[in-house]
CSV table of C-alpha atoms in Angstrom, one decimal:
chain,number,residue,atom,x,y,z
A,1,MET,CA,-36.2,6.6,24.8
A,2,LEU,CA,-39.0,8.4,26.4
A,3,ARG,CA,-38.7,11.0,29.2
A,4,LEU,CA,-41.9,12.8,30.6
A,5,LEU,CA,-41.5,16.4,31.3
A,6,SER,CA,-43.1,18.7,33.9
A,7,ASN,CA,-46.7,20.1,32.9
A,8,ARG,CA,-45.1,23.6,33.3
A,9,PHE,CA,-42.9,22.9,30.2
A,10,ARG,CA,-41.5,26.0,28.2
A,11,ASN,CA,-41.2,26.2,24.4
A,12,ARG,CA,-37.5,25.5,23.6
A,13,LYS,CA,-35.9,26.7,20.2
A,14,SER,CA,-34.2,23.8,18.2
A,15,ASN,CA,-30.9,24.1,16.6
A,16,LYS,CA,-31.6,21.3,14.1
A,17,SER,CA,-32.4,21.6,10.5
A,18,SER,CA,-34.3,18.4,10.3
A,19,LEU,CA,-38.1,18.7,9.7
A,20,PRO,CA,-40.4,16.8,12.0
A,21,ARG,CA,-42.4,13.9,10.5
A,22,PHE,CA,-46.0,13.9,11.1
A,23,GLY,CA,-48.2,10.9,10.4
A,24,SER,CA,-51.6,11.1,8.8
A,25,ARG,CA,-54.5,10.7,11.2
A,26,ARG,CA,-55.7,7.1,10.8
A,27,LEU,CA,-58.4,5.5,12.9
A,28,HIS,CA,-58.7,2.0,13.6
A,29,GLY,CA,-61.3,0.0,15.7
A,30,GLU,CA,-59.0,-2.8,17.0
A,31,TRP,CA,-58.2,-3.3,20.5
A,32,LEU,CA,-54.7,-3.5,21.8
A,33,GLU,CA,-54.4,-6.3,24.1
A,34,ARG,CA,-52.7,-5.5,27.4
A,35,ARG,CA,-50.2,-8.4,28.5
A,36,ASP,CA,-49.8,-9.0,32.3
A,37,MET,CA,-46.2,-9.6,33.2
A,38,LEU,CA,-43.9,-8.6,36.1
A,39,SER,CA,-41.0,-6.7,35.1
A,40,GLY,CA,-38.9,-3.9,36.3
A,41,THR,CA,-38.8,-2.4,39.7
A,42,PRO,CA,-41.9,-1.8,41.9
A,43,PRO,CA,-43.2,1.7,42.1
A,44,THR,CA,-42.4,3.9,45.3
A,45,VAL,CA,-44.0,6.9,47.0
A,46,THR,CA,-41.6,9.8,46.7
A,47,GLU,CA,-43.7,12.5,48.2
A,48,VAL,CA,-46.5,13.3,50.5
A,49,GLN,CA,-48.3,16.8,50.0
A,50,VAL,CA,-51.4,18.5,51.8
A,51,SER,CA,-53.1,21.4,50.2
A,52,SER,CA,-56.5,23.2,50.3
A,53,SER,CA,-59.0,23.6,47.7
A,54,GLU,CA,-59.0,27.5,48.9
A,55,TRP,CA,-55.4,28.2,48.7
A,56,SER,CA,-54.7,31.1,46.3
A,57,GLY,CA,-52.7,30.9,43.1
A,58,SER,CA,-50.2,33.3,44.6
A,59,PHE,CA,-49.8,31.2,47.7
A,60,LEU,CA,-49.2,28.0,45.6
A,61,ASP,CA,-46.8,29.7,43.4
A,62,TYR,CA,-44.7,30.8,46.5
A,63,LEU,CA,-44.5,27.3,47.7
A,64,GLU,CA,-43.2,26.1,44.5
A,65,THR,CA,-40.5,29.0,44.1
A,66,ALA,CA,-39.5,28.2,47.7
A,67,GLY,CA,-39.1,24.6,46.9
A,68,LEU,CA,-41.9,23.8,49.4
A,69,GLY,CA,-44.0,21.6,46.9
A,70,THR,CA,-45.1,22.0,43.4
A,71,ASP,CA,-48.8,21.2,43.9
A,72,GLY,CA,-49.2,22.0,47.7
A,73,TYR,CA,-47.1,21.9,50.6
A,74,ARG,CA,-44.7,18.8,50.8
A,75,ILE,CA,-44.5,17.3,54.1
A,76,PRO,CA,-40.7,17.3,55.2
A,77,THR,CA,-39.3,13.9,55.6
A,78,GLY,CA,-36.1,12.3,56.7
A,79,SER,CA,-36.2,13.7,60.2
A,80,SER,CA,-38.6,14.9,63.0
A,81,ALA,CA,-39.9,17.5,60.7
A,82,GLN,CA,-42.4,15.1,59.3
A,83,THR,CA,-44.7,15.2,62.4
A,84,ALA,CA,-44.0,19.1,63.0
A,85,THR,CA,-47.7,20.4,63.3
A,86,LEU,CA,-49.1,21.9,60.1
A,87,SER,CA,-50.8,25.4,61.1
A,88,TRP,CA,-52.9,25.9,58.1
A,89,THR,CA,-57.0,26.0,58.2
A,90,GLY,CA,-58.9,24.6,55.3
A,91,LEU,CA,-56.4,21.5,54.7
A,92,ASP,CA,-58.6,19.2,52.7
A,93,GLN,CA,-56.5,17.4,50.1
A,94,ILE,CA,-54.0,14.7,50.4
A,95,LYS,CA,-51.6,14.6,47.3
A,96,ILE,CA,-49.2,11.4,47.0
A,97,ARG,CA,-46.6,11.3,44.3
A,98,PHE,CA,-45.2,8.1,42.8
A,99,SER,CA,-42.0,7.1,41.3
A,100,GLU,CA,-43.8,5.8,38.3
A,101,ASP,CA,-47.0,5.6,36.5
A,102,VAL,CA,-49.6,3.5,39.0
A,103,LEU,CA,-53.0,1.9,38.7
A,104,ILE,CA,-54.9,3.3,41.7
A,105,ASP,CA,-58.2,4.7,42.8
A,106,ALA,CA,-59.9,6.4,45.7
A,107,ALA,CA,-60.3,3.4,47.9
A,108,ASP,CA,-56.5,2.6,47.8
A,109,LEU,CA,-56.0,5.2,50.7
A,110,SER,CA,-57.5,5.2,54.3
A,111,LEU,CA,-56.7,8.5,56.6
A,112,SER,CA,-57.4,7.7,60.2
A,113,GLY,CA,-56.8,9.9,63.4
A,114,VAL,CA,-57.1,10.2,67.2
A,115,ASN,CA,-59.9,12.8,67.2
A,116,THR,CA,-61.7,11.3,64.2
A,117,THR,CA,-61.1,7.6,63.7
A,118,ALA,CA,-61.4,7.4,59.9
A,119,TYR,CA,-61.9,10.3,57.5
A,120,SER,CA,-64.1,10.2,54.3
A,121,PHE,CA,-63.5,11.7,50.9
A,122,SER,CA,-65.3,13.5,48.5
A,123,ASP,CA,-63.3,13.5,45.2
A,124,PHE,CA,-60.4,11.6,43.8
A,125,HIS,CA,-58.2,12.4,40.7
A,126,TYR,CA,-55.1,10.8,39.5
A,127,ASP,CA,-52.7,12.5,37.0
A,128,PRO,CA,-50.7,9.9,35.1
A,129,GLN,CA,-48.3,12.6,33.8
A,130,ALA,CA,-47.2,13.9,37.0
A,131,ARG,CA,-47.8,10.6,38.7
A,132,LEU,CA,-49.9,12.4,41.3
A,133,ALA,CA,-52.9,11.1,43.2
A,134,THR,CA,-55.2,13.7,45.1
A,135,TRP,CA,-57.8,12.7,47.5
A,136,THR,CA,-60.2,15.7,48.6
A,137,LEU,CA,-61.7,15.4,52.0
A,138,SER,CA,-65.4,15.6,52.7
A,139,ALA,CA,-64.5,18.2,55.3
A,140,PRO,CA,-61.0,20.1,56.1
A,141,LEU,CA,-58.8,18.8,58.7
A,142,GLN,CA,-59.1,20.0,62.2
A,143,LYS,CA,-56.6,19.3,65.2
A,144,ASP,CA,-55.4,15.7,65.1
A,145,ARG,CA,-52.6,13.2,64.7
A,146,LEU,CA,-53.1,11.6,61.5
A,147,ARG,CA,-52.0,8.4,59.7
A,148,ILE,CA,-51.9,7.6,56.0
A,149,ASP,CA,-52.1,3.9,54.8
A,150,LEU,CA,-52.0,3.3,51.2
A,151,ASP,CA,-52.9,-0.2,50.2
A,152,ALA,CA,-50.0,-2.5,48.8
A,153,ASN,CA,-51.2,-5.8,50.2
A,154,GLY,CA,-55.0,-5.9,50.0
A,155,LEU,CA,-57.3,-7.5,47.7
A,156,ASN,CA,-56.2,-5.3,44.8
A,157,PRO,CA,-53.2,-3.3,45.7
A,158,ILE,CA,-51.8,-0.1,43.8
A,159,ARG,CA,-49.7,-1.4,41.0
A,160,ASP,CA,-47.6,0.0,38.2
A,161,LEU,CA,-48.3,-0.7,34.4
A,162,GLN,CA,-46.2,-3.8,34.7
A,163,TYR,CA,-48.5,-5.2,37.7
A,164,ASN,CA,-45.7,-4.8,40.4
A,165,ALA,CA,-47.1,-3.9,43.6
A,166,LEU,CA,-46.4,-0.9,45.5
A,167,ASP,CA,-43.1,-1.1,47.5
A,168,GLY,CA,-44.7,0.8,50.6
A,169,GLU,CA,-42.5,0.2,53.7
A,170,TRP,CA,-41.9,3.8,55.6
A,171,THR,CA,-40.1,4.5,58.7
A,172,ASN,CA,-41.4,7.8,60.2
A,173,GLY,CA,-39.0,10.4,60.8
A,174,SER,CA,-36.1,8.8,58.7
A,175,SER,CA,-37.3,7.5,55.3
A,176,THR,CA,-37.3,9.8,52.3
A,177,VAL,CA,-38.6,7.5,49.7
A,178,SER,CA,-40.9,4.4,50.5
A,179,GLY,CA,-39.9,0.9,50.3
A,180,ASN,CA,-37.4,-1.8,51.1
A,181,GLY,CA,-36.6,-3.1,47.4
A,182,VAL,CA,-39.4,-5.7,47.4
A,183,ALA,CA,-42.8,-5.2,46.0
A,184,GLY,CA,-45.6,-5.3,48.5
A,185,GLY,CA,-45.9,-3.6,52.0
A,186,ASP,CA,-48.4,-0.8,52.8
A,187,PHE,CA,-47.2,2.7,52.9
A,188,GLU,CA,-47.9,4.2,56.5
A,189,PHE,CA,-47.2,7.7,57.0
A,190,LEU,CA,-47.7,10.0,60.0
A,191,PHE,CA,-48.3,13.7,60.2
A,192,ASN,CA,-49.7,16.3,62.6
A,193,VAL,CA,-52.5,19.2,62.1
A,194,VAL,CA,-53.1,22.0,64.5
A,195,PRO,CA,-54.5,25.0,62.8
A,196,GLY,CA,-52.9,28.1,64.2
A,197,ASP,CA,-50.1,26.6,65.7
A,198,VAL,CA,-47.4,28.7,64.0
A,199,ASN,CA,-44.5,27.8,66.5
A,200,ASN,CA,-45.1,24.1,65.9
A,201,ASN,CA,-45.1,23.2,69.6
A,202,GLY,CA,-48.5,21.4,69.5
A,203,VAL,CA,-50.8,24.0,71.2
A,204,VAL,CA,-52.1,27.2,69.9
A,205,MET,CA,-51.1,30.2,72.3
A,206,LEU,CA,-50.5,33.7,72.7
A,207,ASN,CA,-47.1,33.6,71.2
A,208,ASP,CA,-48.7,32.1,68.0
A,209,TYR,CA,-51.1,35.1,68.1
A,210,ASN,CA,-48.5,37.5,68.5
A,211,ALA,CA,-46.1,36.1,65.6
A,212,VAL,CA,-49.1,36.2,63.1
A,213,ASN,CA,-49.8,39.8,64.3
A,214,GLN,CA,-46.3,41.1,63.8
A,215,SER,CA,-46.4,39.7,60.1
A,216,ILE,CA,-49.8,41.6,59.3
A,217,GLY,CA,-49.3,43.1,55.8
A,218,LYS,CA,-46.7,40.5,54.3
A,219,THR,CA,-47.2,39.2,51.2
A,220,THR,CA,-45.6,36.6,49.0
A,221,ALA,CA,-43.8,39.1,47.3
A,222,ASP,CA,-42.5,40.6,50.4
A,223,ALA,CA,-39.1,39.8,52.5
A,224,GLY,CA,-39.9,38.3,55.6
A,225,TYR,CA,-43.0,36.5,54.4
A,226,LEU,CA,-43.5,33.2,56.1
A,227,VAL,CA,-46.1,30.6,54.8
A,228,ILE,CA,-46.7,29.1,58.2
A,229,ARG,CA,-48.2,32.4,59.3
A,230,ASP,CA,-50.4,32.7,56.3
A,231,ILE,CA,-53.1,30.7,58.1
A,232,ASP,CA,-55.8,30.6,55.3
A,233,GLY,CA,-53.0,30.2,52.4
A,234,SER,CA,-54.3,33.5,50.7
A,235,GLY,CA,-50.7,35.0,49.9
A,236,THR,CA,-51.3,37.8,52.4
A,237,ILE,CA,-50.7,37.7,56.2
A,238,ASN,CA,-53.7,39.9,57.6
A,239,VAL,CA,-55.9,40.3,60.3
A,240,ALA,CA,-58.2,37.4,59.0
A,241,ASP,CA,-55.1,35.1,59.7
A,242,ARG,CA,-54.8,36.6,63.1
A,243,ASP,CA,-58.5,36.2,64.1
A,244,LEU,CA,-58.3,32.5,63.0
A,245,VAL,CA,-55.4,31.8,65.5
A,246,TYR,CA,-57.4,33.8,68.1
A,247,ALA,CA,-60.5,31.7,67.6
A,248,ARG,CA,-58.2,28.6,68.3
A,249,MET,CA,-56.6,29.5,71.4
A,250,GLY,CA,-56.0,26.6,73.6
A,251,HIS,CA,-56.5,24.1,70.8
A,252,ALA,CA,-53.7,21.3,71.1
A,253,LEU,CA,-52.6,18.3,69.5
A,254,PRO,CA,-54.3,15.3,71.0
A,255,SER,CA,-52.6,12.6,72.8
A,256,GLY,CA,-52.6,8.8,71.7
A,257,THR,CA,-52.1,7.2,68.5
A,258,PRO,CA,-54.3,7.2,65.2
A,259,ALA,CA,-56.7,4.6,65.1
A,260,GLY,CA,-54.9,2.9,62.1
A,261,ALA,CA,-51.7,2.4,63.9
A,262,PHE,CA,-52.7,-1.2,65.3
A,263,ASN,CA,-55.6,-1.9,63.0
A,264,ASP,CA,-55.6,-2.1,59.0
A,265,ALA,CA,-58.5,-0.6,57.3
A,266,PRO,CA,-60.6,-3.1,55.1
A,267,THR,CA,-59.5,-3.4,51.6
A,268,THR,CA,-61.6,-3.7,48.3
A,269,THR,CA,-61.4,-4.9,44.8
A,270,HIS,CA,-62.1,-2.6,41.9
A,271,LEU,CA,-65.4,-3.7,40.9
A,272,ASP,CA,-66.6,-4.1,37.5
A,273,LEU,CA,-69.9,-2.5,36.0
A,274,ILE,CA,-73.1,-4.1,37.0
A,275,LYS,CA,-75.6,-4.4,33.9
A,276,ILE,CA,-79.1,-5.0,34.6
A,277,THR,CA,-81.3,-5.5,31.5
A,278,GLY,CA,-85.0,-6.1,31.3
A,279,VAL,CA,-85.3,-7.5,35.0
A,280,THR,CA,-87.4,-5.9,37.7
A,281,ALA,CA,-87.0,-8.9,40.2
A,282,ASP,CA,-84.5,-8.6,42.9
A,283,VAL,CA,-80.7,-9.1,41.8
A,284,VAL,CA,-78.6,-9.9,44.9
A,285,PHE,CA,-74.7,-9.6,45.1
A,286,ASP,CA,-72.6,-11.0,47.9
A,287,MET,CA,-70.5,-8.2,49.2
A,288,GLU,CA,-68.1,-10.5,51.0
A,289,ASP,CA,-66.5,-11.1,47.6
A,290,TRP,CA,-65.8,-7.4,47.3
A,291,PHE,CA,-63.9,-6.7,50.4
A,292,ASP,CA,-61.5,-8.1,52.8
A,293,ASP,CA,-59.9,-7.2,56.2
A,294,ASN,CA,-56.5,-8.2,57.9
A,295,GLU,CA,-58.1,-8.6,61.2
A,296,SER,CA,-61.7,-9.5,60.7
A,297,GLY,CA,-62.0,-11.0,57.4
A,298,SER,CA,-64.8,-10.0,55.0
A,299,SER,CA,-67.4,-11.9,57.2
A,300,GLY,CA,-66.5,-9.8,60.3
A,301,LEU,CA,-67.2,-6.4,58.3
A,302,THR,CA,-70.3,-4.3,58.7
A,303,TYR,CA,-71.6,-3.2,55.2
A,304,SER,CA,-73.7,0.0,54.5
A,305,LEU,CA,-75.1,1.9,51.5
A,306,VAL,CA,-73.7,5.4,51.8
A,307,SER,CA,-75.1,6.9,48.8
A,308,ASN,CA,-77.0,6.3,45.5
A,309,SER,CA,-76.8,8.9,42.8
A,310,ASN,CA,-79.9,7.8,40.9
A,311,GLY,CA,-82.4,6.3,43.3
A,312,GLY,CA,-85.2,6.6,40.8
A,313,LEU,CA,-83.9,3.6,38.8
A,314,PHE,CA,-84.8,1.4,41.5
A,315,ASP,CA,-87.9,0.2,43.4
A,316,SER,CA,-85.4,-0.6,46.2
A,317,ALA,CA,-81.6,-0.7,46.8
A,318,THR,CA,-80.7,-2.4,50.2
A,319,VAL,CA,-77.9,-3.6,52.1
A,320,ASN,CA,-78.6,-6.4,54.4
A,321,SER,CA,-76.1,-6.4,57.3
A,322,SER,CA,-77.0,-10.1,58.3
A,323,THR,CA,-76.5,-11.8,54.9
A,324,LYS,CA,-73.8,-9.2,53.7
A,325,SER,CA,-75.5,-8.8,50.6
A,326,LEU,CA,-76.7,-5.8,48.1
A,327,THR,CA,-80.2,-6.3,46.7
A,328,LEU,CA,-81.2,-4.1,43.6
A,329,ASN,CA,-84.9,-4.0,42.2
A,330,ALA,CA,-84.9,-2.1,38.9
A,331,ALA,CA,-88.1,0.1,38.5
A,332,ASP,CA,-90.2,-0.9,35.8
A,333,GLY,CA,-89.5,0.9,32.7
A,334,ALA,CA,-86.3,2.6,34.2
A,335,SER,CA,-83.3,3.4,32.1
A,336,GLY,CA,-80.2,5.1,33.1
A,337,ARG,CA,-76.9,4.9,35.4
A,338,ALA,CA,-76.4,4.8,39.2
A,339,ALA,CA,-73.2,5.2,41.3
A,340,LEU,CA,-73.8,3.4,44.5
A,341,THR,CA,-71.2,3.9,47.3
A,342,ILE,CA,-70.7,1.0,49.7
A,343,ARG,CA,-69.0,1.1,52.7
A,344,ALA,CA,-67.2,-1.8,54.8
A,345,THR,CA,-66.4,-0.8,58.2
A,346,ASP,CA,-64.3,-3.1,60.8
A,347,SER,CA,-64.5,-3.4,64.5
A,348,GLY,CA,-62.3,-0.6,65.0
A,349,GLY,CA,-64.2,1.9,63.1
A,350,LEU,CA,-61.8,2.0,60.0
A,351,PHE,CA,-63.8,1.9,56.6
A,352,VAL,CA,-63.2,1.7,53.0
A,353,ASP,CA,-65.8,3.0,50.4
A,354,THR,CA,-66.1,1.7,46.9
A,355,ILE,CA,-68.3,2.8,44.0
A,356,VAL,CA,-70.4,0.1,42.3
A,357,TYR,CA,-71.7,1.5,38.9
A,358,VAL,CA,-75.0,0.2,37.8
A,359,ASP,CA,-76.5,0.6,34.4
A,360,VAL,CA,-80.4,-0.2,34.3
A,361,ASN,CA,-81.5,-0.9,30.6
A,362,TYR,CA,-79.0,1.8,29.6
A,363,VAL,CA,-77.7,2.4,26.0
A,364,ASN,CA,-74.3,3.8,26.5
A,365,LEU,CA,-72.7,6.1,24.1
A,366,LYS,CA,-69.3,5.2,22.9
A,367,PRO,CA,-66.5,7.6,23.4
A,368,GLY,CA,-64.3,8.8,21.0
A,369,LEU,CA,-60.8,10.3,20.8
A,370,GLU,CA,-59.4,13.0,18.4
A,371,MET,CA,-55.8,13.8,18.3
A,372,GLU,CA,-54.1,16.7,17.2
A,373,LEU,CA,-51.0,16.4,14.9
A,374,PRO,CA,-47.9,16.5,17.2
A,375,ASN,CA,-46.1,19.7,17.7
A,376,TYR,CA,-42.4,19.5,17.4
A,377,ILE,CA,-40.8,22.2,19.6
A,378,GLY,CA,-37.2,21.4,19.3
A,379,ASP,CA,-34.4,19.3,20.8
A,380,GLY,CA,-36.4,16.2,20.4
A,381,MET,CA,-39.4,17.7,22.3
A,382,TRP,CA,-43.0,17.0,21.4
A,383,ILE,CA,-46.2,18.4,22.5
A,384,ILE,CA,-49.0,15.8,22.4
A,385,SER,CA,-52.6,16.9,22.7
A,386,GLY,CA,-56.1,15.7,22.0
A,387,ARG,CA,-59.6,15.4,23.2
A,388,VAL,CA,-61.9,12.8,24.3
A,389,ILE,CA,-65.5,12.9,23.3
A,390,ASP,CA,-68.5,11.4,25.3
A,391,GLY,CA,-72.1,12.5,25.6
A,392,ASP,CA,-73.0,10.8,28.8
A,393,ASP,CA,-70.0,10.5,31.0
A,394,ASP,CA,-67.8,12.8,33.1
A,395,LEU,CA,-65.0,13.6,30.9
A,396,SER,CA,-62.6,14.2,33.8
A,397,THR,CA,-62.7,10.6,34.5
A,398,PHE,CA,-61.1,9.6,31.3
A,399,ILE,CA,-57.2,8.5,31.0
A,400,VAL,CA,-55.9,8.3,27.5
A,401,GLN,CA,-53.5,5.3,27.0
A,402,PHE,CA,-50.3,5.4,24.4
A,403,THR,CA,-48.3,2.7,23.3
A,404,GLY,CA,-45.7,2.4,20.4
A,405,ILE,CA,-42.8,4.9,20.4
A,406,VAL,CA,-44.5,6.9,23.2
A,407,GLN,CA,-45.5,4.4,26.2
A,408,THR,CA,-47.5,6.7,28.6
A,409,ARG,CA,-51.0,7.7,29.8
A,410,ALA,CA,-52.7,11.1,30.0
A,411,ALA,CA,-55.7,12.5,32.0
A,412,ALA,CA,-58.6,14.4,30.5
A,413,ASP,CA,-59.8,17.7,32.0
A,414,GLU,CA,-63.3,18.3,32.6
A,415,TYR,CA,-63.8,19.4,29.0
A,416,GLY,CA,-62.0,16.3,27.8
A,417,ASN,CA,-58.7,18.0,26.6
A,418,PHE,CA,-55.3,16.8,27.4
A,419,GLU,CA,-51.8,17.8,26.7
A,420,PHE,CA,-48.4,16.9,27.5
A,421,ALA,CA,-44.5,17.0,26.4
A,422,VAL,CA,-42.3,14.2,25.9
A,423,TRP,CA,-38.8,13.8,24.7
A,424,VAL,CA,-38.4,11.3,21.9
A,425,ASP,CA,-34.8,10.3,20.6
A,426,PRO,CA,-34.0,12.6,17.7
A,427,ASP,CA,-32.6,9.5,15.9
A,428,THR,CA,-35.5,7.6,15.7
A,429,TRP,CA,-39.2,7.6,14.6
A,430,GLY,CA,-42.3,5.4,14.8
A,431,ASP,CA,-45.9,4.5,15.2
A,432,VAL,CA,-47.9,5.8,18.2
A,433,TRP,CA,-51.4,4.3,19.1
A,434,ALA,CA,-53.8,6.0,21.4
A,435,TRP,CA,-57.2,5.1,23.0
A,436,THR,CA,-59.3,5.4,25.9
A,437,VAL,CA,-62.2,3.5,27.6
A,438,ASP,CA,-65.4,4.8,29.4
A,439,PRO,CA,-66.7,3.9,32.6
A,440,HIS,CA,-68.9,1.3,30.8
A,441,VAL,CA,-66.2,-0.5,29.6
A,442,ALA,CA,-66.9,0.8,26.0
A,443,ILE,CA,-63.6,1.3,24.0
A,444,SER,CA,-63.0,4.4,21.9
A,445,ASN,CA,-61.6,4.4,18.2
A,446,VAL,CA,-57.7,3.7,18.2
A,447,VAL,CA,-55.9,6.8,16.7
A,448,ASN,CA,-52.6,5.8,15.0
A,449,PHE,CA,-49.9,8.4,13.9
A,450,ASP,CA,-46.2,8.7,13.2
A,451,ILE,CA,-43.7,10.7,15.3
A,452,GLY,CA,-40.1,11.5,14.9
A,453,ILE,CA,-37.6,13.4,12.9
A,454,THR,CA,-36.5,12.8,9.3
């Protein structure tokens, strides 16, 4: 009944004489209970992309037009091209697309290498409409052999909305879609990066320099433009690209295998919000309950506090490596919210980060949800849009849940706005319910409306 369309939809004219049915906006306060039951097929990984936050719009548009990726560069699969070196500088994003909407967070991915044992991330975003998860690295990738590992076997693996675990098995150099038909199995994917290596032989040499030099002046609008020679992804091959190659002369792909090849990274649960009310004495939490590791177990991990977004809330916030505990002592009279990043590291140097949100004597503002009347554009196509309102949280973290005749989710942008297109069978109509939940686990109003053709 429901078919999701690309975010880059175009208006389509309808040849139908029937009129759309709009429901009146009705706000309800009830919570629609989620039922946990396994059904259907497990989700799979359908593509892996790399990108740079510095790539120009013209460069990204060229990739899409050339069939090389819709949100970045899609790493080729099904052949040895998967491990051909990527020649761009500034690669700081890993994008993974799934066969269906999934429940996922930043801690579900680990990235290991030869030159760098484990990579850290500064941001994460998931778009349920595009089924695309994006991890932004703390620093761009340099020359390295790399291994992606997506969690499908850990404490809280990636799951779809029916709670089937990710079907992740992958054979490098031959697989095109992950999985063996059975839920579970980590997704482990190899790729290589050597910025400036435009001929993909694993080392930056004079012939790479000459190739870029010969292409100077070519833009995405010109015949003969080659994306692999546009080293900085600006959309124009110029002297800056040639100089980037020159500065890396002699750089080579390291030998060996990524650190994660024979050692799984630790895994973590998705932690609930911690609330401290009227307490200034020590509050202690056992971190072994939050993490696990295939080789070492939770007791064999080393724990550390990586960051604290609001240190003024606490007289002390410490991790005891001996007792594997987190101890918080709230400051007298303090009120607010802190995001604590806790890291668990195994003996092989691989780690996982998880964020613990702590509210100290904090009065949360409840989120609100406003929906526009659905916009019918013809041929069973509807545009659904709305806005999340919340006075004390990052709006870009909100995901709006829809159920009823339209069963999907939508991610809000930094202003709280969301919009997507759906196809609804023109021969039917019915109710839609929408709601969202803030990071403090406060539920918004439930918006109920009708959609369909009469």
